Coordinates of C-alpha atoms in Angstrom, one line a residue:
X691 CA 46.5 183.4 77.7
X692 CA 43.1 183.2 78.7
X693 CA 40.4 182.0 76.5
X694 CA 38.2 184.4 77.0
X695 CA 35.7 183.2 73.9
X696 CA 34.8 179.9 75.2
X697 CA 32.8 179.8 78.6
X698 CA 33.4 177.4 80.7
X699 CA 29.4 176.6 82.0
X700 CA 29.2 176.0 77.8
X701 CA 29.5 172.5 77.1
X702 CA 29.3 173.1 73.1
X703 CA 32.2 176.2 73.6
X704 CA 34.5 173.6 75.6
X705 CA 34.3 170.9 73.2
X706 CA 35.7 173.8 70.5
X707 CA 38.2 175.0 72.7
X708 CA 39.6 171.4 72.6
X709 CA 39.1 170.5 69.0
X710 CA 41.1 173.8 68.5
X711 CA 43.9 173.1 70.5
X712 CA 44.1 169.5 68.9
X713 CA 44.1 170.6 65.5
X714 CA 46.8 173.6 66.7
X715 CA 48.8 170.5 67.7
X716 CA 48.9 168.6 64.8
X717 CA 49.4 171.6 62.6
X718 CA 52.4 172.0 64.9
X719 CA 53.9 168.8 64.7
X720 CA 53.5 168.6 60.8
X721 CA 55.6 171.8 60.2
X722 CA 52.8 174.4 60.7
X723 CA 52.6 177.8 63.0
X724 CA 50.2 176.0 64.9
X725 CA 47.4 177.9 67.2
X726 CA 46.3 181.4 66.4
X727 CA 46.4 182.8 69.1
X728 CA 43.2 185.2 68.2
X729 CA 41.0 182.5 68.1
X730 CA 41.1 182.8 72.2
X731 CA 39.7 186.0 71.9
X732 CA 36.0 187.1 72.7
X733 CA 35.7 188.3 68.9
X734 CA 37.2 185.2 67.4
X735 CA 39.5 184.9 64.5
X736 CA 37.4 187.3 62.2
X737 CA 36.0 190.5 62.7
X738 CA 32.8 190.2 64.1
X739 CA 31.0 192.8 61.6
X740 CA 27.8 194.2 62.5
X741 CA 25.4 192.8 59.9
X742 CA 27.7 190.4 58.0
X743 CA 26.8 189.9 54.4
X744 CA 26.3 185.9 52.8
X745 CA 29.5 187.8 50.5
X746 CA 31.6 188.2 53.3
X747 CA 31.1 184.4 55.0
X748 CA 31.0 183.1 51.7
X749 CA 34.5 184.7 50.8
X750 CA 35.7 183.9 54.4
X751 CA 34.9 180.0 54.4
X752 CA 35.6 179.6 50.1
X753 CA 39.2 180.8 51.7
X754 CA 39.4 177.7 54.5
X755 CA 38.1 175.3 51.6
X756 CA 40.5 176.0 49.2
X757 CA 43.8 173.8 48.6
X758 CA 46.3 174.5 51.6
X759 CA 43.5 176.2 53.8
X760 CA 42.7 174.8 57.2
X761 CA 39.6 172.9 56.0
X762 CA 40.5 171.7 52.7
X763 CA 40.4 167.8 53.5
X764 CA 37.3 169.0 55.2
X765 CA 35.3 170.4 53.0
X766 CA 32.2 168.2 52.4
X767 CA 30.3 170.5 55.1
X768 CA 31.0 173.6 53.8
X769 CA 30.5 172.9 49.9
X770 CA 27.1 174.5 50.5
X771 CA 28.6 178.1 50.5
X772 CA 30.2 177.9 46.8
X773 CA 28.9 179.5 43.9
X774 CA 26.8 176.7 42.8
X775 CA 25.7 175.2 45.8
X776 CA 22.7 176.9 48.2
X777 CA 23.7 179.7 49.5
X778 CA 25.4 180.6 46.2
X779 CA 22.3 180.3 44.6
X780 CA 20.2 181.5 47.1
X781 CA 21.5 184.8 48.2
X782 CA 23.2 188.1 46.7
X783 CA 26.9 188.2 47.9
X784 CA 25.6 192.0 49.5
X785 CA 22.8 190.8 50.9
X786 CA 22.8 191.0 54.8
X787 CA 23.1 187.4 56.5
X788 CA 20.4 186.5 59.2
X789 CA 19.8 183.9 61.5
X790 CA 17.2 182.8 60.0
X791 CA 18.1 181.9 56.7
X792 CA 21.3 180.0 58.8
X793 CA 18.6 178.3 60.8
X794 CA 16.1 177.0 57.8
X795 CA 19.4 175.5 56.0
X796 CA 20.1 173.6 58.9
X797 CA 16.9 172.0 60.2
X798 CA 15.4 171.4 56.6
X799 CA 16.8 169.7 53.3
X800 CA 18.1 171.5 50.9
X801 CA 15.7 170.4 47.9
X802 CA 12.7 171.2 50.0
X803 CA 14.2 174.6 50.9
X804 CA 14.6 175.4 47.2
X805 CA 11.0 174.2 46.3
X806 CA 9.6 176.2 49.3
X807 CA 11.1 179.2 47.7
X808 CA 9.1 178.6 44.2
X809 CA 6.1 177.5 45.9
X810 CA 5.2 179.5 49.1
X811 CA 2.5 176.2 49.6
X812 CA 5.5 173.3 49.4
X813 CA 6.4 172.1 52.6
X814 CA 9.9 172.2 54.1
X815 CA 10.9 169.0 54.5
X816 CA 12.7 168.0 58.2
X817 CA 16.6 167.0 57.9
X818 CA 17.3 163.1 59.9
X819 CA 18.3 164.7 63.1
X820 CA 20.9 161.4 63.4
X821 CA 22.2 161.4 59.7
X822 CA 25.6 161.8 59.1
X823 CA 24.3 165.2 57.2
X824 CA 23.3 167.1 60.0
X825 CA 26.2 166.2 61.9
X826 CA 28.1 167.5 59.2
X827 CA 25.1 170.9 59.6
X828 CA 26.2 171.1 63.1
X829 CA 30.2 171.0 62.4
X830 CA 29.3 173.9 59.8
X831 CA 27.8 176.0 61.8
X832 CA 30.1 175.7 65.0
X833 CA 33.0 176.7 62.9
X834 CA 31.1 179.4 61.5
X835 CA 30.9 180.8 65.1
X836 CA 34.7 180.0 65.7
X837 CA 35.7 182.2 63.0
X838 CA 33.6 184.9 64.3
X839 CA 30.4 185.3 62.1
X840 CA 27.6 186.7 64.1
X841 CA 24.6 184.1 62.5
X842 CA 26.3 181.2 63.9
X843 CA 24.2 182.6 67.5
X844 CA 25.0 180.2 70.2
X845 CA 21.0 179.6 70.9
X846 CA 21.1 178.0 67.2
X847 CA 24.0 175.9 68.2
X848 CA 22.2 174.6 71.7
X849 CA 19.5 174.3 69.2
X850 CA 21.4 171.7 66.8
X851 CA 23.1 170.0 69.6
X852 CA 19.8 169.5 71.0
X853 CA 18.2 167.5 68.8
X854 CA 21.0 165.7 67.6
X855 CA 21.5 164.5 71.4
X856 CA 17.3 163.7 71.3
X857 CA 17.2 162.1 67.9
X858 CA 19.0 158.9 69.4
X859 CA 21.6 156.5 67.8
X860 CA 23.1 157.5 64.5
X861 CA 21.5 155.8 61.2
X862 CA 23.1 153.7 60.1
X863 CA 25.0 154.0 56.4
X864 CA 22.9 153.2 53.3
X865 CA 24.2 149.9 52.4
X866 CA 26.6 149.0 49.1
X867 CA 25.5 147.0 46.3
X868 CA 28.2 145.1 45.4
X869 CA 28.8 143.3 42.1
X870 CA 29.2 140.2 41.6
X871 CA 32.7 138.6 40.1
X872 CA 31.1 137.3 36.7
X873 CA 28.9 140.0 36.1
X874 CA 32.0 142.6 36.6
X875 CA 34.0 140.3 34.2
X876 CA 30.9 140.6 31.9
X877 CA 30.7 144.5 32.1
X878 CA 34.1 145.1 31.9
X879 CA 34.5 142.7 28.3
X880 CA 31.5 144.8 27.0
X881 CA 33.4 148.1 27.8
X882 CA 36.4 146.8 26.3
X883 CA 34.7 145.9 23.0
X884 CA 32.8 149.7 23.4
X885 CA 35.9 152.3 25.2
X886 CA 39.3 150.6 25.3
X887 CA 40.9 153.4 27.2
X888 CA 37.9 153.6 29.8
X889 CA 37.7 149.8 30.2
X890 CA 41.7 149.2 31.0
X891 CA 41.1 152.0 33.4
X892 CA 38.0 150.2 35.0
X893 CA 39.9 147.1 35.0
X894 CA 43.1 148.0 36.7
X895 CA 40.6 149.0 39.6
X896 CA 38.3 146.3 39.4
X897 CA 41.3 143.6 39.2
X898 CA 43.7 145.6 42.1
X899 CA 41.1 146.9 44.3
X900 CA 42.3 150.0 44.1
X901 CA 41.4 153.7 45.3
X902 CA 40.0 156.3 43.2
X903 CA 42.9 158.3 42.2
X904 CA 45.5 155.7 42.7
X905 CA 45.1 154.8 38.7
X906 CA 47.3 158.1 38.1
X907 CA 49.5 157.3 40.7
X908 CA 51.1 153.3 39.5
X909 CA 54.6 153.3 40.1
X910 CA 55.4 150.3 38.4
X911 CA 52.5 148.4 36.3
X912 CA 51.5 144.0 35.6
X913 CA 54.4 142.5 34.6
X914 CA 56.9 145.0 35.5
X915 CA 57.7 143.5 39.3
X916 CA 61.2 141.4 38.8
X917 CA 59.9 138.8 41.0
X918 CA 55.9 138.4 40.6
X919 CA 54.0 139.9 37.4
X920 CA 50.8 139.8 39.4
X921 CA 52.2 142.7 41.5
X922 CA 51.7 146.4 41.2
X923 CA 53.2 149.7 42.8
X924 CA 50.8 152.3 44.2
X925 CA 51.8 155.4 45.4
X926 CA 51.8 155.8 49.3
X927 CA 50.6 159.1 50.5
X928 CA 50.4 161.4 53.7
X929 CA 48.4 164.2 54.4
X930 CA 50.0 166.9 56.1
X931 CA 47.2 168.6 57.3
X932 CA 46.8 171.6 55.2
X933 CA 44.5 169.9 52.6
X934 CA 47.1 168.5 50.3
X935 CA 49.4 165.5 50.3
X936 CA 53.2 163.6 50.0
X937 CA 53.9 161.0 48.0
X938 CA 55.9 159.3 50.7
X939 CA 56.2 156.0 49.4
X940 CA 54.6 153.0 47.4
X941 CA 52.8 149.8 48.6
X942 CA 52.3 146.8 46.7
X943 CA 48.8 145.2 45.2
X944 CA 48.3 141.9 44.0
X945 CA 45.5 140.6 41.1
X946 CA 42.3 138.7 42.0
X947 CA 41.4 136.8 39.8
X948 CA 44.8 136.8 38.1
X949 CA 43.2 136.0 34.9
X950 CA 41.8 139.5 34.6
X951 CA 45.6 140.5 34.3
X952 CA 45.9 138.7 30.6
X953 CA 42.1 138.7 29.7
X954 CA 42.3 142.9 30.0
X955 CA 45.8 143.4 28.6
X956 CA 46.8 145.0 32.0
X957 CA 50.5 143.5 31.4
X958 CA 50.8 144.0 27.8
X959 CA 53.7 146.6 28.8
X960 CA 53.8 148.8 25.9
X961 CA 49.5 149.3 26.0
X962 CA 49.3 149.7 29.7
X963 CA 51.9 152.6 29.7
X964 CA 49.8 154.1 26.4
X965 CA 46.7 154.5 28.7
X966 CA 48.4 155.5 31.7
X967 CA 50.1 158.3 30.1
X968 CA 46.6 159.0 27.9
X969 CA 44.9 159.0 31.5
X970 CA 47.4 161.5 32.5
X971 CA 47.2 163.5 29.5
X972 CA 43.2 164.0 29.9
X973 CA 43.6 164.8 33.8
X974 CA 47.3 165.9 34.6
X975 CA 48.2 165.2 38.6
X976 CA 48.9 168.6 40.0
X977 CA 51.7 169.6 42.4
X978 CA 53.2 172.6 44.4
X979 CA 56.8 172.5 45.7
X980 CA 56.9 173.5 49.9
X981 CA 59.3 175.9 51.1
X982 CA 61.0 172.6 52.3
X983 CA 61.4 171.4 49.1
X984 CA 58.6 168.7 49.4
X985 CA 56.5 167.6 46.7
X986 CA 52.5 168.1 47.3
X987 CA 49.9 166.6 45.3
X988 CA 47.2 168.9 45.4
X989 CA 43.9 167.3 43.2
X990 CA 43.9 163.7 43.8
X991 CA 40.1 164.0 45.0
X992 CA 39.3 166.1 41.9
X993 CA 41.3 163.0 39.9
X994 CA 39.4 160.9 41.7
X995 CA 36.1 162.4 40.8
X996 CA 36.5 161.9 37.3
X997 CA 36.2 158.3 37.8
X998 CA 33.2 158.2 40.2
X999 CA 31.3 160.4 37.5
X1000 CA 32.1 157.7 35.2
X1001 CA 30.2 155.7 36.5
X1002 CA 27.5 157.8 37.7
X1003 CA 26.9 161.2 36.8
X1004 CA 23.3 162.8 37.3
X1005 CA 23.9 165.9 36.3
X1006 CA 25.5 164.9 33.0
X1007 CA 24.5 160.6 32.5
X1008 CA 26.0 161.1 28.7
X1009 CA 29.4 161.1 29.9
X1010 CA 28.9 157.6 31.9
X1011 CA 30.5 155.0 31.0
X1012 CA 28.2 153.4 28.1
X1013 CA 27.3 149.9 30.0
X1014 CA 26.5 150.0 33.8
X1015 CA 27.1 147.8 36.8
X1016 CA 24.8 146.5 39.3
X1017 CA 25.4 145.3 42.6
X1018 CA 23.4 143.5 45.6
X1019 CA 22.7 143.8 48.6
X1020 CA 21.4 141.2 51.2
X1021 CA 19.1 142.7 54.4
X1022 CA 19.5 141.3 57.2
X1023 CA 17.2 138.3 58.2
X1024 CA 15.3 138.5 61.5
X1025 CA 14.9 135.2 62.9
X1026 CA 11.9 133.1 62.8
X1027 CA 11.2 135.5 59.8
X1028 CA 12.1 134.6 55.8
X1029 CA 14.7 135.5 54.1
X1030 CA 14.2 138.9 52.8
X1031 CA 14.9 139.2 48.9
X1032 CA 18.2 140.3 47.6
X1033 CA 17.7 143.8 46.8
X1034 CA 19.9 145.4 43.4
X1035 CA 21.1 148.5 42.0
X1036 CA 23.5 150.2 40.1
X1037 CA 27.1 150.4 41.5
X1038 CA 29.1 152.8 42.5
X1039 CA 32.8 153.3 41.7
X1040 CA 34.1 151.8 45.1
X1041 CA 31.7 149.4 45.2
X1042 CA 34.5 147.5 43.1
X1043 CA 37.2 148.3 45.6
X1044 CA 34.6 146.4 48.1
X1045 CA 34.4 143.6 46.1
X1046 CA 38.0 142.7 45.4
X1047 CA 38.2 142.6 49.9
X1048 CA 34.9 140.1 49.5
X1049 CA 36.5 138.4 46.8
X1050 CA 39.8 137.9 48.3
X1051 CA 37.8 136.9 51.7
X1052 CA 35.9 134.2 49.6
X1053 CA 38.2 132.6 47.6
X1054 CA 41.5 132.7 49.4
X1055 CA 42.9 131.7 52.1
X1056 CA 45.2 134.7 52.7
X1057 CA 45.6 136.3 56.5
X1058 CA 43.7 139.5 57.3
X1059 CA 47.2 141.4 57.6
X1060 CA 48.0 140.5 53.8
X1061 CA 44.5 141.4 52.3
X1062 CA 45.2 144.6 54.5
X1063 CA 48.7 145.7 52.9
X1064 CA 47.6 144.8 49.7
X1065 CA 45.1 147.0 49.8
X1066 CA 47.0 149.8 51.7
X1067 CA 44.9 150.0 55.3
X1068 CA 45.3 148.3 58.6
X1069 CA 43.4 145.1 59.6
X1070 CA 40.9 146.7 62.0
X1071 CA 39.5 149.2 59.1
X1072 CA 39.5 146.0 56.7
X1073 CA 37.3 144.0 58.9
X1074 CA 35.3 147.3 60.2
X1075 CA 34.9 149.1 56.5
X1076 CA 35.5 145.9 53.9
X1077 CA 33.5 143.4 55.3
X1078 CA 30.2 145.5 56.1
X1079 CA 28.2 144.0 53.1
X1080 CA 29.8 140.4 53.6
X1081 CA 26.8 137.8 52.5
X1082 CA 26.7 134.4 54.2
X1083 CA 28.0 132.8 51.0
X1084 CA 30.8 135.0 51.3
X1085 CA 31.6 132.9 54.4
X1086 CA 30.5 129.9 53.4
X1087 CA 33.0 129.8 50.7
X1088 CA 35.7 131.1 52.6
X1089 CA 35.4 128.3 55.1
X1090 CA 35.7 125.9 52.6
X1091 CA 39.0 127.5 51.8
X1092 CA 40.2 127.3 55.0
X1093 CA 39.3 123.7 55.1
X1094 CA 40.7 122.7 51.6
X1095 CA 44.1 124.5 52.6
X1096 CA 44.0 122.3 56.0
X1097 CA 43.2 118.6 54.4
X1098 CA 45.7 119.5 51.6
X1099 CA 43.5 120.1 48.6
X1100 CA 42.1 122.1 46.8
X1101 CA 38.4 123.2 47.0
X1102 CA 36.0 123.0 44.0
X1103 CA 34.5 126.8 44.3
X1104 CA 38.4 127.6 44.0
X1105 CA 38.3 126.0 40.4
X1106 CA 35.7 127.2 39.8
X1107 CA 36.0 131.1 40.0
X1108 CA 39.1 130.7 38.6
X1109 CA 41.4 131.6 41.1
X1110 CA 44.1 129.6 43.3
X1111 CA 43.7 127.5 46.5
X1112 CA 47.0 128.8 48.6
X1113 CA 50.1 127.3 47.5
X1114 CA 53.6 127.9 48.2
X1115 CA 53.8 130.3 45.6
X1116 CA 51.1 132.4 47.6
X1117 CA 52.6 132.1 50.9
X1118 CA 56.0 133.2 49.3
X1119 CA 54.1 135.8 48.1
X1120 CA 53.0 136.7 51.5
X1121 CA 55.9 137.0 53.0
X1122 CA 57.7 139.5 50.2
X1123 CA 54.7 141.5 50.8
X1124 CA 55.2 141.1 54.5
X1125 CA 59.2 142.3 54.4
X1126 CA 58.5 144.8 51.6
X1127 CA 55.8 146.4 54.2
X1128 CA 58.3 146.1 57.3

């Protein structure tokens, strides 16, 4: 079948065409119906309606971004077009759409849109051409023109892709501000004098490095693995490319600092399995049963945004969690220049699963490929993504682990922070990590 919709002499159409016939491909191998065929078609997969109301796009991509709809594990771009969010807000569902209105979301910042509205005399405020946000702009709007809505013009697109090809090398992230081990250790025996149930929760993160919504998801809890009561089991999942998720496994985490593990009551057996099934009570995990009789967990990113607002929440800062946590963050020091200051500010909830990889790269001596399973990613992310924000003392101390391990001692920064040199224990360790992964 020809496709008709995407010109060839179109360099924005072709790279479409074969994001659509990728994403056809994996649908197909994970069970799905694959392309749609309609999407070849000079109209697209919608009607293209002459003078589209912000009701009718609205209702079309609100149906992609729900659970199970094509861009469900997609959505961040296309939050804009809920209720609450701009062009919720900023239009009547019968209004007709224009181009214009597309446009102005796109180049400018949302805030400065909004005040430009209540203030004909506030100026609109220019998006980074080579943020991640407009990227994410450009992605919206080149979908919108996939599914057939008539704003979406393809001069606004060569419009976009021009100046994101003109505005150079993509910023870089914002950087973390990781926390430090004692001053985690200090917040988190505050909490548990203040919230109890908040602070185990807080704790089994901080001390396991774990995900967001992996708390709900703890197979088996400190204290409960036959051979090793630092170990924990996290449930393993995989997407399946319709927005939600199988539980097709568990992995295995390990403690650091194993003292956390008594100091927090995380394997007092009978209280750990109180506030797991009193964090499940609050916030149930939700699942759907597949025609194939697979189970789907469908709101682990809403579970998981129950923590994140825990620790930060502007729209509502009485429901944080009553003590904060700051981190730092070293810039980078030009040479011949001095140091620049070490710059702090308050954390944010995976800032902690950052520092459990910095801390495990400081004061251990364990391979990349263990710090990896235990954790639940492959080396080349945990080097890439965990290691961003490591400081030189990071290195500095884990050198001297290395060294200590290979003179056959132990080093005194390993006393110090209260956790292990390697030991045969540890390297046992490794390896039933290693087999349980194979």
């Amino acid at each position: 079948m020809a496709a008709k919709r995407f010109p060839l002499d179109d360099d924005i159409a072709l790279e479409d065409l074969a994001s659509l016939l990728l994403k056809a491909h994996k649908d197909m191998q994970a069970g799905g119906q694959g392309l749609d065929w309609s999407l070849l078609v000079e109209t697209g997969g919608s009607p293209a309606l002459q003078g589209q109301t912000w009701g009718e796009i609205r209702q079309l991509v609100l149906a992609d971004i729900a659970p199970g709809g094509p861009k469900a594990r997609d959505r961040n771009p296309f939050v804009c077009f809920r209720d609450a969010a701009h062009f919720g807000r900023s239009f009547e569902d019968a209004q007709v759409a224009l181009v214009e209105d597309l446009e102005t979301f796109a180049l400018y910042t949302p805030g400065s849109i909004e005040a430009h509205r209540a203030d004909a005399t506030a100026a609109l405020v220019k998006r980074p051409y080579n943020a991640k946000g407009f990227l994410q702009v450009i992605q919206m709007v080149n979908y919108l023109a996939l599914k057939g809505v008539q704003i979406a013009t393809p001069e606004l697109r060569a419009r976009l892709h021009g100046l994101k090809v003109s505005s150079g090398k993509l910023q870089a992230p914002k950087p973390r501000f990781i926390p430090k081990t004692n001053e985690i250790e200090e917040w988190l025996d505050q909490l548990q004098e203040l919230e109890p149930f908040r602070a185990w929760v807080m704790a089994m993160v901080a001390t396991y490095g774990l995900r967001n919504h992996e708390v709900w998801h703890l197979d088996s809890l400190p204290g409960e693995d036959r051979d090793d009561g630092r170990l924990i089991s996290v449930g393993h999942f995989l997407a399946d490319g319709s927005g939600t998720q199988t539980k097709t496994g568990h992995r295995f985490a390990i403690a650091l600092p194993e003292a956390w593990i008594d100091r927090y009551r995380l394997n007092d057996r009978t209280h750990a399995r109180a506030m797991l099934a009193e964090l499940r009570r609050r916030n149930p995990i939700k699942t759907a049963e597949r025609s194939d009789r697979t189970v789907q967990f469908i709101n682990n990113e809403q579970l998981g945004r129950v923590l994140t607002q825990w620790m930060r929440n502007s729209a509502r800062p009485d429901r944080e969690l009553p003590v904060h946590l700051y981190g730092y963050h070293q810039p980078r020091q030009l040479p011949g220049k001095s140091k620049p200051k070490e710059k702090r500010e308050r954390c944010k909830l995976y800032d902690l699963r950052h520092a459990w990889a910095l801390r495990a790269r400081e004061t251990t001596t364990w391979s990349t490929s263990l710090k990896a399973q235990a954790m639940g990613h492959s080396e080349a992310v945990h080097a890439r993504r965990y290691l961003v924000e490591e400081r030189a003392e990071h290195r500095r101390q884990g050198l001297l682990q290395l060294v200590a391990h290979d003179e056959g001692r132990t080093s005194a920064s390993a006393s110090a922070s209260g956790t292990e040199a390697i030991s045969p224990e540890i390297i046992a360790l490794a390896r039933q990590l290693a087999a349980l992964k194979g």
